[in-house]
mmCIF file with all atom_site columns, C-alpha atoms and ligand atoms in Angstrom:
data_model
loop_
_atom_site.group_PDB
_atom_site.id
_atom_site.type_symbol
_atom_site.label_atom_id
_atom_site.label_alt_id
_atom_site.label_comp_id
_atom_site.label_asym_id
_atom_site.label_entity_id
_atom_site.label_seq_id
_atom_site.pdbx_PDB_ins_code
_atom_site.Cartn_x
_atom_site.Cartn_y
_atom_site.Cartn_z
_atom_site.occupancy
_atom_site.B_iso_or_equiv
_atom_site.pdbx_formal_charge
_atom_site.auth_seq_id
_atom_site.auth_comp_id
_atom_site.auth_asym_id
_atom_site.auth_atom_id
_atom_site.pdbx_PDB_model_num
ATOM   1   C  CA  . MET E 1 1   ? 68.057  111.062 92.090  1.00 51.00 ? 50  MET E CA  1
ATOM   2   C  CA  . ASN E 1 2   ? 67.033  108.139 89.901  1.00 50.00 ? 51  ASN E CA  1
ATOM   3   C  CA  . GLU E 1 3   ? 63.595  107.068 90.986  1.00 59.00 ? 52  GLU E CA  1
ATOM   4   C  CA  . LYS E 1 4   ? 64.339  103.391 90.672  1.00 79.00 ? 53  LYS E CA  1
ATOM   5   C  CA  . GLU E 1 5   ? 67.627  103.539 92.604  1.00 92.00 ? 54  GLU E CA  1
ATOM   6   C  CA  . THR E 1 6   ? 67.653  101.329 95.596  1.00 96.00 ? 55  THR E CA  1
ATOM   7   C  CA  . CYS E 1 7   ? 69.537  101.307 98.843  1.00 96.00 ? 56  CYS E CA  1
ATOM   8   C  CA  . TYR E 1 8   ? 73.065  99.684  98.833  1.00 96.00 ? 57  TYR E CA  1
ATOM   9   C  CA  . MET E 1 9   ? 72.035  97.479  101.818 1.00 94.00 ? 58  MET E CA  1
ATOM   10  C  CA  . CYS E 1 10  ? 68.476  96.338  100.969 1.00 94.00 ? 59  CYS E CA  1
ATOM   11  C  CA  . SER E 1 11  ? 65.811  96.598  98.126  1.00 94.00 ? 60  SER E CA  1
ATOM   12  C  CA  . GLU E 1 12  ? 64.027  99.667  99.580  1.00 94.00 ? 61  GLU E CA  1
ATOM   13  C  CA  . GLU E 1 13  ? 63.985  102.851 97.485  1.00 94.00 ? 62  GLU E CA  1
ATOM   14  C  CA  . ALA E 1 14  ? 67.026  105.159 98.160  1.00 95.00 ? 63  ALA E CA  1
ATOM   15  C  CA  . THR E 1 15  ? 66.095  108.386 99.820  1.00 93.00 ? 64  THR E CA  1
ATOM   16  C  CA  . SER E 1 16  ? 69.472  109.895 100.394 1.00 93.00 ? 65  SER E CA  1
ATOM   17  C  CA  . LYS E 1 17  ? 73.214  109.340 99.899  1.00 94.00 ? 66  LYS E CA  1
ATOM   18  C  CA  . GLU E 1 18  ? 75.442  107.934 102.713 1.00 94.00 ? 67  GLU E CA  1
ATOM   19  C  CA  . HIS E 1 19  ? 79.020  108.649 103.069 1.00 95.00 ? 68  HIS E CA  1
ATOM   20  C  CA  . VAL E 1 20  ? 81.364  105.555 103.135 1.00 96.00 ? 69  VAL E CA  1
ATOM   21  C  CA  . PRO E 1 21  ? 83.239  105.804 105.561 1.00 96.00 ? 70  PRO E CA  1
ATOM   22  C  CA  . PRO E 1 22  ? 81.232  108.403 107.486 1.00 95.00 ? 71  PRO E CA  1
ATOM   23  C  CA  . ARG E 1 23  ? 81.975  111.870 106.744 1.00 94.00 ? 72  ARG E CA  1
ATOM   24  C  CA  . CYS E 1 24  ? 82.822  112.778 110.446 1.00 93.00 ? 73  CYS E CA  1
ATOM   25  C  CA  . LEU E 1 25  ? 86.115  110.774 110.040 1.00 95.00 ? 74  LEU E CA  1
ATOM   26  C  CA  . PHE E 1 26  ? 87.411  113.235 107.612 1.00 95.00 ? 75  PHE E CA  1
ATOM   27  C  CA  . PRO E 1 27  ? 88.815  116.625 109.273 1.00 93.00 ? 76  PRO E CA  1
ATOM   28  C  CA  . LYS E 1 28  ? 86.890  119.656 108.154 1.00 92.00 ? 77  LYS E CA  1
ATOM   29  C  CA  . GLU E 1 29  ? 88.836  122.301 106.261 1.00 91.00 ? 78  GLU E CA  1
ATOM   30  C  CA  . SER E 1 30  ? 88.517  124.661 109.081 1.00 90.00 ? 79  SER E CA  1
ATOM   31  C  CA  . GLU E 1 31  ? 90.502  122.182 111.293 1.00 89.00 ? 80  GLU E CA  1
ATOM   32  C  CA  . LEU E 1 32  ? 93.318  121.953 108.762 1.00 90.00 ? 81  LEU E CA  1
ATOM   33  C  CA  . SER E 1 33  ? 96.045  124.355 107.550 1.00 89.00 ? 82  SER E CA  1
ATOM   34  C  CA  . LYS E 1 34  ? 94.767  126.713 104.893 1.00 91.00 ? 83  LYS E CA  1
ATOM   35  C  CA  . GLY E 1 35  ? 94.496  125.236 101.467 1.00 90.00 ? 84  GLY E CA  1
ATOM   36  C  CA  . VAL E 1 36  ? 94.407  121.582 102.632 1.00 92.00 ? 85  VAL E CA  1
ATOM   37  C  CA  . SER E 1 37  ? 91.371  119.529 102.049 1.00 94.00 ? 86  SER E CA  1
ATOM   38  C  CA  . MET E 1 38  ? 90.805  116.055 103.251 1.00 96.00 ? 87  MET E CA  1
ATOM   39  C  CA  . ARG E 1 39  ? 87.165  115.953 101.922 1.00 96.00 ? 88  ARG E CA  1
ATOM   40  C  CA  . LYS E 1 40  ? 87.957  115.539 98.190  1.00 97.00 ? 89  LYS E CA  1
ATOM   41  C  CA  . ASN E 1 41  ? 85.371  113.375 96.225  1.00 97.00 ? 90  ASN E CA  1
ATOM   42  C  CA  . LEU E 1 42  ? 84.068  111.519 99.299  1.00 97.00 ? 91  LEU E CA  1
ATOM   43  C  CA  . ILE E 1 43  ? 82.559  108.150 98.510  1.00 98.00 ? 92  ILE E CA  1
ATOM   44  C  CA  . LYS E 1 44  ? 78.737  108.171 98.543  1.00 97.00 ? 93  LYS E CA  1
ATOM   45  C  CA  . VAL E 1 45  ? 76.324  105.331 98.086  1.00 97.00 ? 94  VAL E CA  1
ATOM   46  C  CA  . PRO E 1 46  ? 72.431  105.452 97.771  1.00 96.00 ? 95  PRO E CA  1
ATOM   47  C  CA  . SER E 1 47  ? 70.651  104.612 101.059 1.00 95.00 ? 96  SER E CA  1
ATOM   48  C  CA  . CYS E 1 48  ? 67.273  104.183 102.326 1.00 94.00 ? 97  CYS E CA  1
ATOM   49  C  CA  . HIS E 1 49  ? 66.162  105.930 105.421 1.00 90.00 ? 98  HIS E CA  1
ATOM   50  C  CA  . VAL E 1 50  ? 66.595  103.010 107.827 1.00 88.00 ? 99  VAL E CA  1
ATOM   51  C  CA  . HIS E 1 51  ? 70.281  102.379 106.578 1.00 88.00 ? 100 HIS E CA  1
ATOM   52  C  CA  . ASN E 1 52  ? 71.314  105.938 106.702 1.00 83.00 ? 101 ASN E CA  1
ATOM   53  C  CA  . SER E 1 53  ? 69.942  108.323 109.319 1.00 70.00 ? 102 SER E CA  1
ATOM   54  C  CA  . SER E 1 54  ? 69.583  105.610 111.981 1.00 66.00 ? 103 SER E CA  1
ATOM   55  C  CA  . LYS E 1 55  ? 73.249  105.202 112.386 1.00 72.00 ? 104 LYS E CA  1
ATOM   56  C  CA  . SER E 1 56  ? 74.596  108.693 113.076 1.00 74.00 ? 105 SER E CA  1
ATOM   57  C  CA  . LYS E 1 57  ? 75.235  107.922 116.563 1.00 81.00 ? 106 LYS E CA  1
ATOM   58  C  CA  . ASP E 1 58  ? 77.229  104.863 115.554 1.00 87.00 ? 107 ASP E CA  1
ATOM   59  C  CA  . ASP E 1 59  ? 79.265  107.135 113.164 1.00 89.00 ? 108 ASP E CA  1
ATOM   60  C  CA  . GLU E 1 60  ? 80.233  109.364 116.199 1.00 87.00 ? 109 GLU E CA  1
ATOM   61  C  CA  . TYR E 1 61  ? 81.160  106.292 118.262 1.00 88.00 ? 110 TYR E CA  1
ATOM   62  C  CA  . LEU E 1 62  ? 83.498  105.041 115.515 1.00 91.00 ? 111 LEU E CA  1
ATOM   63  C  CA  . MET E 1 63  ? 85.113  108.395 115.447 1.00 90.00 ? 112 MET E CA  1
ATOM   64  C  CA  . PHE E 1 64  ? 85.601  108.366 119.270 1.00 88.00 ? 113 PHE E CA  1
ATOM   65  C  CA  . ILE E 1 65  ? 87.101  104.930 119.256 1.00 88.00 ? 114 ILE E CA  1
ATOM   66  C  CA  . MET E 1 66  ? 89.346  105.418 116.167 1.00 90.00 ? 115 MET E CA  1
ATOM   67  C  CA  . SER E 1 67  ? 90.702  108.734 117.378 1.00 88.00 ? 116 SER E CA  1
ATOM   68  C  CA  . CYS E 1 68  ? 91.681  107.285 120.738 1.00 84.00 ? 117 CYS E CA  1
ATOM   69  C  CA  . ALA E 1 69  ? 93.705  104.413 119.036 1.00 85.00 ? 118 ALA E CA  1
ATOM   70  C  CA  . PHE E 1 70  ? 97.418  104.861 119.601 1.00 81.00 ? 119 PHE E CA  1
ATOM   71  C  CA  . GLN E 1 71  ? 98.171  104.291 115.861 1.00 88.00 ? 120 GLN E CA  1
ATOM   72  C  CA  . GLY E 1 72  ? 97.470  107.017 113.275 1.00 93.00 ? 121 GLY E CA  1
ATOM   73  C  CA  . ASN E 1 73  ? 99.079  110.044 111.619 1.00 95.00 ? 122 ASN E CA  1
ATOM   74  C  CA  . GLU E 1 74  ? 98.631  113.716 112.315 1.00 93.00 ? 123 GLU E CA  1
ATOM   75  C  CA  . PHE E 1 75  ? 95.324  113.901 110.814 1.00 94.00 ? 124 PHE E CA  1
ATOM   76  C  CA  . LYS E 1 76  ? 93.961  111.424 113.396 1.00 93.00 ? 125 LYS E CA  1
ATOM   77  C  CA  . SER E 1 77  ? 95.650  113.518 116.164 1.00 91.00 ? 126 SER E CA  1
ATOM   78  C  CA  . SER E 1 78  ? 93.968  116.550 114.828 1.00 89.00 ? 127 SER E CA  1
ATOM   79  C  CA  . LEU E 1 79  ? 90.568  115.040 114.770 1.00 88.00 ? 128 LEU E CA  1
ATOM   80  C  CA  . PHE E 1 80  ? 91.119  113.950 118.401 1.00 88.00 ? 129 PHE E CA  1
ATOM   81  C  CA  . GLU E 1 81  ? 92.174  117.248 119.557 1.00 89.00 ? 130 GLU E CA  1
ATOM   82  C  CA  . LYS E 1 82  ? 89.839  119.393 117.430 1.00 88.00 ? 131 LYS E CA  1
ATOM   83  C  CA  . ARG E 1 83  ? 86.693  117.432 117.614 1.00 86.00 ? 132 ARG E CA  1
ATOM   84  C  CA  . VAL E 1 84  ? 86.712  114.545 120.115 1.00 86.00 ? 133 VAL E CA  1
ATOM   85  C  CA  . LEU E 1 85  ? 88.248  116.308 123.197 1.00 86.00 ? 134 LEU E CA  1
ATOM   86  C  CA  . ARG E 1 86  ? 85.826  119.289 122.573 1.00 85.00 ? 135 ARG E CA  1
ATOM   87  C  CA  . ALA E 1 87  ? 82.915  117.051 122.383 1.00 83.00 ? 136 ALA E CA  1
ATOM   88  C  CA  . PHE E 1 88  ? 83.812  115.341 125.742 1.00 83.00 ? 137 PHE E CA  1
ATOM   89  C  CA  . GLN E 1 89  ? 84.436  118.781 127.297 1.00 86.00 ? 138 GLN E CA  1
ATOM   90  C  CA  . LYS E 1 90  ? 80.941  119.873 126.079 1.00 87.00 ? 139 LYS E CA  1
ATOM   91  C  CA  . LYS E 1 91  ? 79.256  116.559 127.027 1.00 83.00 ? 140 LYS E CA  1
ATOM   92  C  CA  . PRO E 1 92  ? 81.385  114.833 129.775 1.00 82.00 ? 141 PRO E CA  1
ATOM   93  C  CA  . HIS E 1 93  ? 78.690  112.208 130.204 1.00 81.00 ? 142 HIS E CA  1
ATOM   94  C  CA  . VAL E 1 94  ? 79.621  110.826 126.679 1.00 76.00 ? 143 VAL E CA  1
ATOM   95  C  CA  . LEU E 1 95  ? 82.945  109.791 128.406 1.00 76.00 ? 144 LEU E CA  1
ATOM   96  C  CA  . ASP E 1 96  ? 81.156  107.137 130.377 1.00 76.00 ? 145 ASP E CA  1
ATOM   97  C  CA  . THR E 1 97  ? 79.041  105.740 127.551 1.00 76.00 ? 146 THR E CA  1
ATOM   98  C  CA  . VAL E 1 98  ? 82.149  105.573 125.182 1.00 76.00 ? 147 VAL E CA  1
ATOM   99  C  CA  . PHE E 1 99  ? 84.761  104.414 127.486 1.00 75.00 ? 148 PHE E CA  1
ATOM   100 C  CA  . LYS E 1 100 ? 83.417  101.363 129.309 1.00 77.00 ? 149 LYS E CA  1
ATOM   101 C  CA  . ASN E 1 101 ? 85.483  99.679  131.973 1.00 77.00 ? 150 ASN E CA  1
ATOM   102 C  CA  . PRO E 1 102 ? 88.601  101.899 131.575 1.00 74.00 ? 151 PRO E CA  1
ATOM   103 C  CA  . ARG E 1 103 ? 91.872  100.655 133.177 1.00 74.00 ? 152 ARG E CA  1
ATOM   104 C  CA  . LYS E 1 104 ? 95.547  101.103 133.077 1.00 74.00 ? 153 LYS E CA  1
ATOM   105 C  CA  . VAL E 1 105 ? 97.537  98.742  130.860 1.00 71.00 ? 154 VAL E CA  1
ATOM   106 C  CA  . LEU E 1 106 ? 101.202 98.217  130.184 1.00 66.00 ? 155 LEU E CA  1
ATOM   107 C  CA  . LEU E 1 107 ? 101.937 98.818  126.476 1.00 66.00 ? 156 LEU E CA  1
ATOM   108 C  CA  . ARG E 1 108 ? 105.514 97.593  126.602 1.00 64.00 ? 157 ARG E CA  1
ATOM   109 C  CA  . GLU E 1 109 ? 108.753 98.162  128.600 1.00 61.00 ? 158 GLU E CA  1
ATOM   110 C  CA  . SER E 1 110 ? 111.203 100.477 127.019 1.00 63.00 ? 159 SER E CA  1
ATOM   111 C  CA  . GLU E 1 111 ? 114.925 99.515  126.817 1.00 68.00 ? 160 GLU E CA  1
ATOM   112 C  CA  . ASP E 1 112 ? 115.846 101.222 130.167 1.00 72.00 ? 161 ASP E CA  1
ATOM   113 C  CA  . GLY E 1 113 ? 113.025 99.115  131.812 1.00 71.00 ? 162 GLY E CA  1
ATOM   114 C  CA  . LYS E 1 114 ? 110.453 102.054 132.229 1.00 73.00 ? 163 LYS E CA  1
ATOM   115 C  CA  . PRO E 1 115 ? 107.034 100.745 131.654 1.00 70.00 ? 164 PRO E CA  1
ATOM   116 C  CA  . GLU E 1 116 ? 105.000 102.778 129.226 1.00 71.00 ? 165 GLU E CA  1
ATOM   117 C  CA  . GLU E 1 117 ? 101.370 102.790 130.238 1.00 73.00 ? 166 GLU E CA  1
ATOM   118 C  CA  . SER E 1 118 ? 98.065  103.696 128.646 1.00 73.00 ? 167 SER E CA  1
ATOM   119 C  CA  . ILE E 1 119 ? 94.439  103.531 129.207 1.00 73.00 ? 168 ILE E CA  1
ATOM   120 C  CA  . SER E 1 120 ? 92.421  100.660 127.800 1.00 77.00 ? 169 SER E CA  1
ATOM   121 C  CA  . PHE E 1 121 ? 88.657  100.512 127.336 1.00 79.00 ? 170 PHE E CA  1
ATOM   122 C  CA  . GLU E 1 122 ? 86.060  97.926  126.385 1.00 82.00 ? 171 GLU E CA  1
ATOM   123 C  CA  . ALA E 1 123 ? 84.751  98.432  122.896 1.00 83.00 ? 172 ALA E CA  1
ATOM   124 C  CA  . ASP E 1 124 ? 81.176  97.643  121.982 1.00 88.00 ? 173 ASP E CA  1
ATOM   125 C  CA  . LEU E 1 125 ? 81.998  94.901  119.503 1.00 88.00 ? 174 LEU E CA  1
ATOM   126 C  CA  . ASP E 1 126 ? 78.489  94.376  118.183 1.00 90.00 ? 175 ASP E CA  1
ATOM   127 C  CA  . ARG E 1 127 ? 78.486  98.072  117.198 1.00 91.00 ? 176 ARG E CA  1
ATOM   128 C  CA  . VAL E 1 128 ? 81.857  97.932  115.645 1.00 92.00 ? 177 VAL E CA  1
ATOM   129 C  CA  . ASP E 1 129 ? 81.297  94.878  113.750 1.00 93.00 ? 178 ASP E CA  1
ATOM   130 C  CA  . SER E 1 130 ? 78.007  96.519  112.341 1.00 92.00 ? 179 SER E CA  1
ATOM   131 C  CA  . MET E 1 131 ? 79.980  99.750  111.461 1.00 93.00 ? 180 MET E CA  1
ATOM   132 C  CA  . PHE E 1 132 ? 82.598  97.619  109.470 1.00 95.00 ? 181 PHE E CA  1
ATOM   133 C  CA  . HIS E 1 133 ? 79.847  95.669  107.955 1.00 95.00 ? 182 HIS E CA  1
ATOM   134 C  CA  . HIS E 1 134 ? 78.115  98.778  106.704 1.00 94.00 ? 183 HIS E CA  1
ATOM   135 C  CA  . MET E 1 135 ? 81.406  100.262 105.393 1.00 96.00 ? 184 MET E CA  1
ATOM   136 C  CA  . ALA E 1 136 ? 82.469  96.977  103.580 1.00 97.00 ? 185 ALA E CA  1
ATOM   137 C  CA  . CYS E 1 137 ? 79.000  96.723  101.960 1.00 97.00 ? 186 CYS E CA  1
ATOM   138 C  CA  . GLY E 1 138 ? 79.270  100.490 100.963 1.00 97.00 ? 187 GLY E CA  1
ATOM   139 C  CA  . ILE E 1 139 ? 82.663  100.137 99.377  1.00 98.00 ? 188 ILE E CA  1
ATOM   140 C  CA  . TYR E 1 140 ? 81.481  96.660  97.711  1.00 98.00 ? 189 TYR E CA  1
ATOM   141 C  CA  . TYR E 1 141 ? 78.520  98.584  96.111  1.00 98.00 ? 190 TYR E CA  1
ATOM   142 C  CA  . HIS E 1 142 ? 80.661  101.460 95.058  1.00 98.00 ? 191 HIS E CA  1
ATOM   143 C  CA  . HIS E 1 143 ? 83.643  99.481  93.614  1.00 98.00 ? 192 HIS E CA  1
ATOM   144 C  CA  . PHE E 1 144 ? 81.852  96.543  92.124  1.00 98.00 ? 193 PHE E CA  1
ATOM   145 C  CA  . LYS E 1 145 ? 78.481  98.152  91.329  1.00 96.00 ? 194 LYS E CA  1
ATOM   146 C  CA  . GLU E 1 146 ? 76.652  95.221  92.993  1.00 96.00 ? 195 GLU E CA  1
ATOM   147 C  CA  . LYS E 1 147 ? 75.170  94.612  96.493  1.00 97.00 ? 196 LYS E CA  1
ATOM   148 C  CA  . TRP E 1 148 ? 76.484  92.412  99.084  1.00 97.00 ? 197 TRP E CA  1
ATOM   149 C  CA  . LEU E 1 149 ? 73.489  91.095  101.140 1.00 95.00 ? 198 LEU E CA  1
ATOM   150 C  CA  . GLY E 1 150 ? 75.306  88.388  103.015 1.00 96.00 ? 199 GLY E CA  1
ATOM   151 C  CA  . GLY E 1 151 ? 77.372  88.336  106.272 1.00 97.00 ? 200 GLY E CA  1
ATOM   152 C  CA  . SER E 1 152 ? 80.718  89.595  107.114 1.00 97.00 ? 201 SER E CA  1
ATOM   153 C  CA  . LYS E 1 153 ? 83.794  88.868  109.461 1.00 96.00 ? 202 LYS E CA  1
ATOM   154 C  CA  . ASN E 1 154 ? 86.473  91.444  110.249 1.00 95.00 ? 203 ASN E CA  1
ATOM   155 C  CA  . ILE E 1 155 ? 90.055  91.707  111.674 1.00 93.00 ? 204 ILE E CA  1
ATOM   156 C  CA  . ILE E 1 156 ? 90.791  95.096  112.991 1.00 93.00 ? 205 ILE E CA  1
ATOM   157 C  CA  . ASN E 1 157 ? 94.284  96.141  113.890 1.00 91.00 ? 206 ASN E CA  1
ATOM   158 C  CA  . PHE E 1 158 ? 93.435  98.795  116.587 1.00 87.00 ? 207 PHE E CA  1
ATOM   159 C  CA  . LEU E 1 159 ? 91.535  96.463  118.821 1.00 87.00 ? 208 LEU E CA  1
ATOM   160 C  CA  . SER E 1 160 ? 93.152  93.930  121.266 1.00 84.00 ? 209 SER E CA  1
ATOM   161 C  CA  . TYR E 1 161 ? 91.862  91.117  123.379 1.00 82.00 ? 210 TYR E CA  1
ATOM   162 C  CA  . LEU E 1 162 ? 91.915  91.774  127.238 1.00 79.00 ? 211 LEU E CA  1
ATOM   163 C  CA  . ASP E 1 163 ? 90.144  89.354  129.179 1.00 80.00 ? 212 ASP E CA  1
ATOM   164 C  CA  . VAL E 1 164 ? 90.446  86.053  127.506 1.00 82.00 ? 213 VAL E CA  1
ATOM   165 C  CA  . PRO E 1 165 ? 92.358  82.746  128.226 1.00 87.00 ? 214 PRO E CA  1
ATOM   166 C  CA  . GLU E 1 166 ? 95.898  82.859  126.856 1.00 89.00 ? 215 GLU E CA  1
ATOM   167 C  CA  . VAL E 1 167 ? 95.618  86.610  126.220 1.00 87.00 ? 216 VAL E CA  1
ATOM   168 C  CA  . ASN E 1 168 ? 99.153  87.019  124.854 1.00 88.00 ? 217 ASN E CA  1
ATOM   169 C  CA  . LEU E 1 169 ? 98.800  84.093  122.347 1.00 90.00 ? 218 LEU E CA  1
ATOM   170 C  CA  . MET E 1 170 ? 95.465  85.602  121.081 1.00 88.00 ? 219 MET E CA  1
ATOM   171 C  CA  . ASN E 1 171 ? 96.983  89.028  120.709 1.00 87.00 ? 220 ASN E CA  1
ATOM   172 C  CA  . HIS E 1 172 ? 100.041 87.631  118.882 1.00 89.00 ? 221 HIS E CA  1
ATOM   173 C  CA  . GLN E 1 173 ? 97.846  85.578  116.449 1.00 90.00 ? 222 GLN E CA  1
ATOM   174 C  CA  . HIS E 1 174 ? 95.613  88.826  115.972 1.00 88.00 ? 223 HIS E CA  1
ATOM   175 C  CA  . SER E 1 175 ? 98.592  90.860  115.210 1.00 90.00 ? 224 SER E CA  1
ATOM   176 C  CA  . GLU E 1 176 ? 100.162 88.228  112.822 1.00 92.00 ? 225 GLU E CA  1
ATOM   177 C  CA  . LEU E 1 177 ? 96.848  88.071  110.958 1.00 90.00 ? 226 LEU E CA  1
ATOM   178 C  CA  . ASN E 1 178 ? 96.798  91.765  110.548 1.00 90.00 ? 227 ASN E CA  1
ATOM   179 C  CA  . ARG E 1 179 ? 100.470 91.829  109.414 1.00 92.00 ? 228 ARG E CA  1
ATOM   180 C  CA  . PHE E 1 180 ? 99.883  89.078  106.893 1.00 91.00 ? 229 PHE E CA  1
ATOM   181 C  CA  . SER E 1 181 ? 96.671  90.698  105.599 1.00 91.00 ? 230 SER E CA  1
ATOM   182 C  CA  . ARG E 1 182 ? 98.493  93.993  105.102 1.00 91.00 ? 231 ARG E CA  1
ATOM   183 C  CA  . GLU E 1 183 ? 101.433 92.361  103.278 1.00 93.00 ? 232 GLU E CA  1
ATOM   184 C  CA  . ILE E 1 184 ? 99.006  90.790  100.801 1.00 91.00 ? 233 ILE E CA  1
ATOM   185 C  CA  . PHE E 1 185 ? 96.689  93.796  100.454 1.00 92.00 ? 234 PHE E CA  1
ATOM   186 C  CA  . HIS E 1 186 ? 99.427  96.345  99.996  1.00 91.00 ? 235 HIS E CA  1
ATOM   187 C  CA  . ARG E 1 187 ? 100.257 94.771  96.553  1.00 94.00 ? 236 ARG E CA  1
ATOM   188 C  CA  . LEU E 1 188 ? 96.802  95.724  95.309  1.00 95.00 ? 237 LEU E CA  1
ATOM   189 C  CA  . GLU E 1 189 ? 95.864  99.235  93.921  1.00 96.00 ? 238 GLU E CA  1
ATOM   190 C  CA  . SER E 1 190 ? 94.669  101.445 96.583  1.00 97.00 ? 239 SER E CA  1
ATOM   191 C  CA  . TYR E 1 191 ? 91.535  103.842 96.120  1.00 98.00 ? 240 TYR E CA  1
ATOM   192 C  CA  . GLY E 1 192 ? 90.372  106.918 97.794  1.00 97.00 ? 241 GLY E CA  1
ATOM   193 C  CA  . ASP E 1 193 ? 91.237  110.696 97.150  1.00 97.00 ? 242 ASP E CA  1
ATOM   194 C  CA  . ASN E 1 194 ? 92.259  111.508 100.690 1.00 97.00 ? 243 ASN E CA  1
ATOM   195 C  CA  . HIS E 1 195 ? 94.474  108.575 101.404 1.00 96.00 ? 244 HIS E CA  1
ATOM   196 C  CA  . GLU E 1 196 ? 96.049  110.169 104.484 1.00 97.00 ? 245 GLU E CA  1
ATOM   197 C  CA  . VAL E 1 197 ? 92.599  109.824 105.901 1.00 97.00 ? 246 VAL E CA  1
ATOM   198 C  CA  . PHE E 1 198 ? 91.099  106.795 104.181 1.00 98.00 ? 247 PHE E CA  1
ATOM   199 C  CA  . SER E 1 199 ? 91.907  104.347 101.550 1.00 98.00 ? 248 SER E CA  1
ATOM   200 C  CA  . TYR E 1 200 ? 90.680  100.937 100.447 1.00 98.00 ? 249 TYR E CA  1
ATOM   201 C  CA  . ARG E 1 201 ? 91.556  98.015  98.418  1.00 97.00 ? 250 ARG E CA  1
ATOM   202 C  CA  . ALA E 1 202 ? 88.991  95.359  97.177  1.00 97.00 ? 251 ALA E CA  1
ATOM   203 C  CA  . ILE E 1 203 ? 89.165  91.916  95.623  1.00 97.00 ? 252 ILE E CA  1
ATOM   204 C  CA  . LYS E 1 204 ? 86.429  89.768  94.614  1.00 97.00 ? 253 LYS E CA  1
ATOM   205 C  CA  . GLY E 1 205 ? 85.881  86.062  93.674  1.00 96.00 ? 254 GLY E CA  1
ATOM   206 C  CA  . ASP E 1 206 ? 83.861  84.740  90.888  1.00 94.00 ? 255 ASP E CA  1
ATOM   207 C  CA  . ASP E 1 207 ? 81.110  83.705  93.400  1.00 94.00 ? 256 ASP E CA  1
ATOM   208 C  CA  . GLY E 1 208 ? 80.787  87.301  94.593  1.00 96.00 ? 257 GLY E CA  1
ATOM   209 C  CA  . GLU E 1 209 ? 82.614  86.803  97.898  1.00 98.00 ? 258 GLU E CA  1
ATOM   210 C  CA  . ALA E 1 210 ? 85.173  89.484  98.503  1.00 98.00 ? 259 ALA E CA  1
ATOM   211 C  CA  . VAL E 1 211 ? 87.763  90.883  100.892 1.00 97.00 ? 260 VAL E CA  1
ATOM   212 C  CA  . ILE E 1 212 ? 87.589  94.748  101.612 1.00 97.00 ? 261 ILE E CA  1
ATOM   213 C  CA  . PHE E 1 213 ? 90.669  96.173  103.081 1.00 97.00 ? 262 PHE E CA  1
ATOM   214 C  CA  . LEU E 1 214 ? 90.015  99.540  104.762 1.00 97.00 ? 263 LEU E CA  1
ATOM   215 C  CA  . GLU E 1 215 ? 92.874  101.837 106.001 1.00 97.00 ? 264 GLU E CA  1
ATOM   216 C  CA  . PHE E 1 216 ? 92.435  105.021 108.111 1.00 97.00 ? 265 PHE E CA  1
ATOM   217 C  CA  . TYR E 1 217 ? 95.002  107.617 108.827 1.00 96.00 ? 266 TYR E CA  1
ATOM   218 C  CA  . GLU E 1 218 ? 97.604  105.324 107.299 1.00 95.00 ? 267 GLU E CA  1
ATOM   219 C  CA  . GLN E 1 219 ? 97.792  102.998 110.258 1.00 93.00 ? 268 GLN E CA  1
ATOM   220 C  CA  . LEU E 1 220 ? 94.324  101.848 111.525 1.00 95.00 ? 269 LEU E CA  1
ATOM   221 C  CA  . ARG E 1 221 ? 93.499  98.953  109.291 1.00 95.00 ? 270 ARG E CA  1
ATOM   222 C  CA  . ALA E 1 222 ? 90.363  96.518  109.021 1.00 95.00 ? 271 ALA E CA  1
ATOM   223 C  CA  . THR E 1 223 ? 90.227  93.638  106.756 1.00 96.00 ? 272 THR E CA  1
ATOM   224 C  CA  . VAL E 1 224 ? 86.529  92.563  106.127 1.00 97.00 ? 273 VAL E CA  1
ATOM   225 C  CA  . LEU E 1 225 ? 85.730  89.298  104.632 1.00 97.00 ? 274 LEU E CA  1
ATOM   226 C  CA  . LEU E 1 226 ? 82.286  89.364  102.904 1.00 98.00 ? 275 LEU E CA  1
ATOM   227 C  CA  . SER E 1 227 ? 81.318  85.676  102.705 1.00 95.00 ? 276 SER E CA  1
HETATM 228 ZN ZN1 . LIG U 2 .   ? 68.245  100.109 103.126 1.00 81.10 ? 359 LIG U ZN1 1
#
């Protein structure tokens, strides 16, 4: 490693490489059919000790909540069955820390009037925001070869509002924003060598502000505004 290389998130010397997004989101070869690899040329950025090793628990948390979303392709299902379910079987207490305030929710009513139910749980939004901030900064560094040291805001399509006034209106606006963002971003070139698991698109203005569009398992999406 180049001695003068510094961390993608700060000015400290880089001591390791961090995967962006976390490597645990990509199925291992042993979890897939023979000859299939979903870990081709994973993106890595130089990182200091604080910005890498301190967040391995967060990486696991992100894997748990993404794998439980109802969107996603077979690679997400495989991650849930082969890794997440096993982790919960081995360490049942993790269930309580990850799935806060679980309750039944009505997803929709089918045409014959039968309700389709699922379980909702409360996501740790500060933690989720921090994870998406790190990932967007990592992609920014990887793609534009510059650091983003400012803040961020995100829109995440696999989270919904539950306990807010005018919840239906809020969720409608949230899904419209996600749909609009997807329509715009899908016109841009996408990057990533394992696009069934992860791909990104990025656009930057002259002032350095940018929007990073992250897509996981072809259906879980986050639009992160760096401004
Ligand atoms: Zn750092």
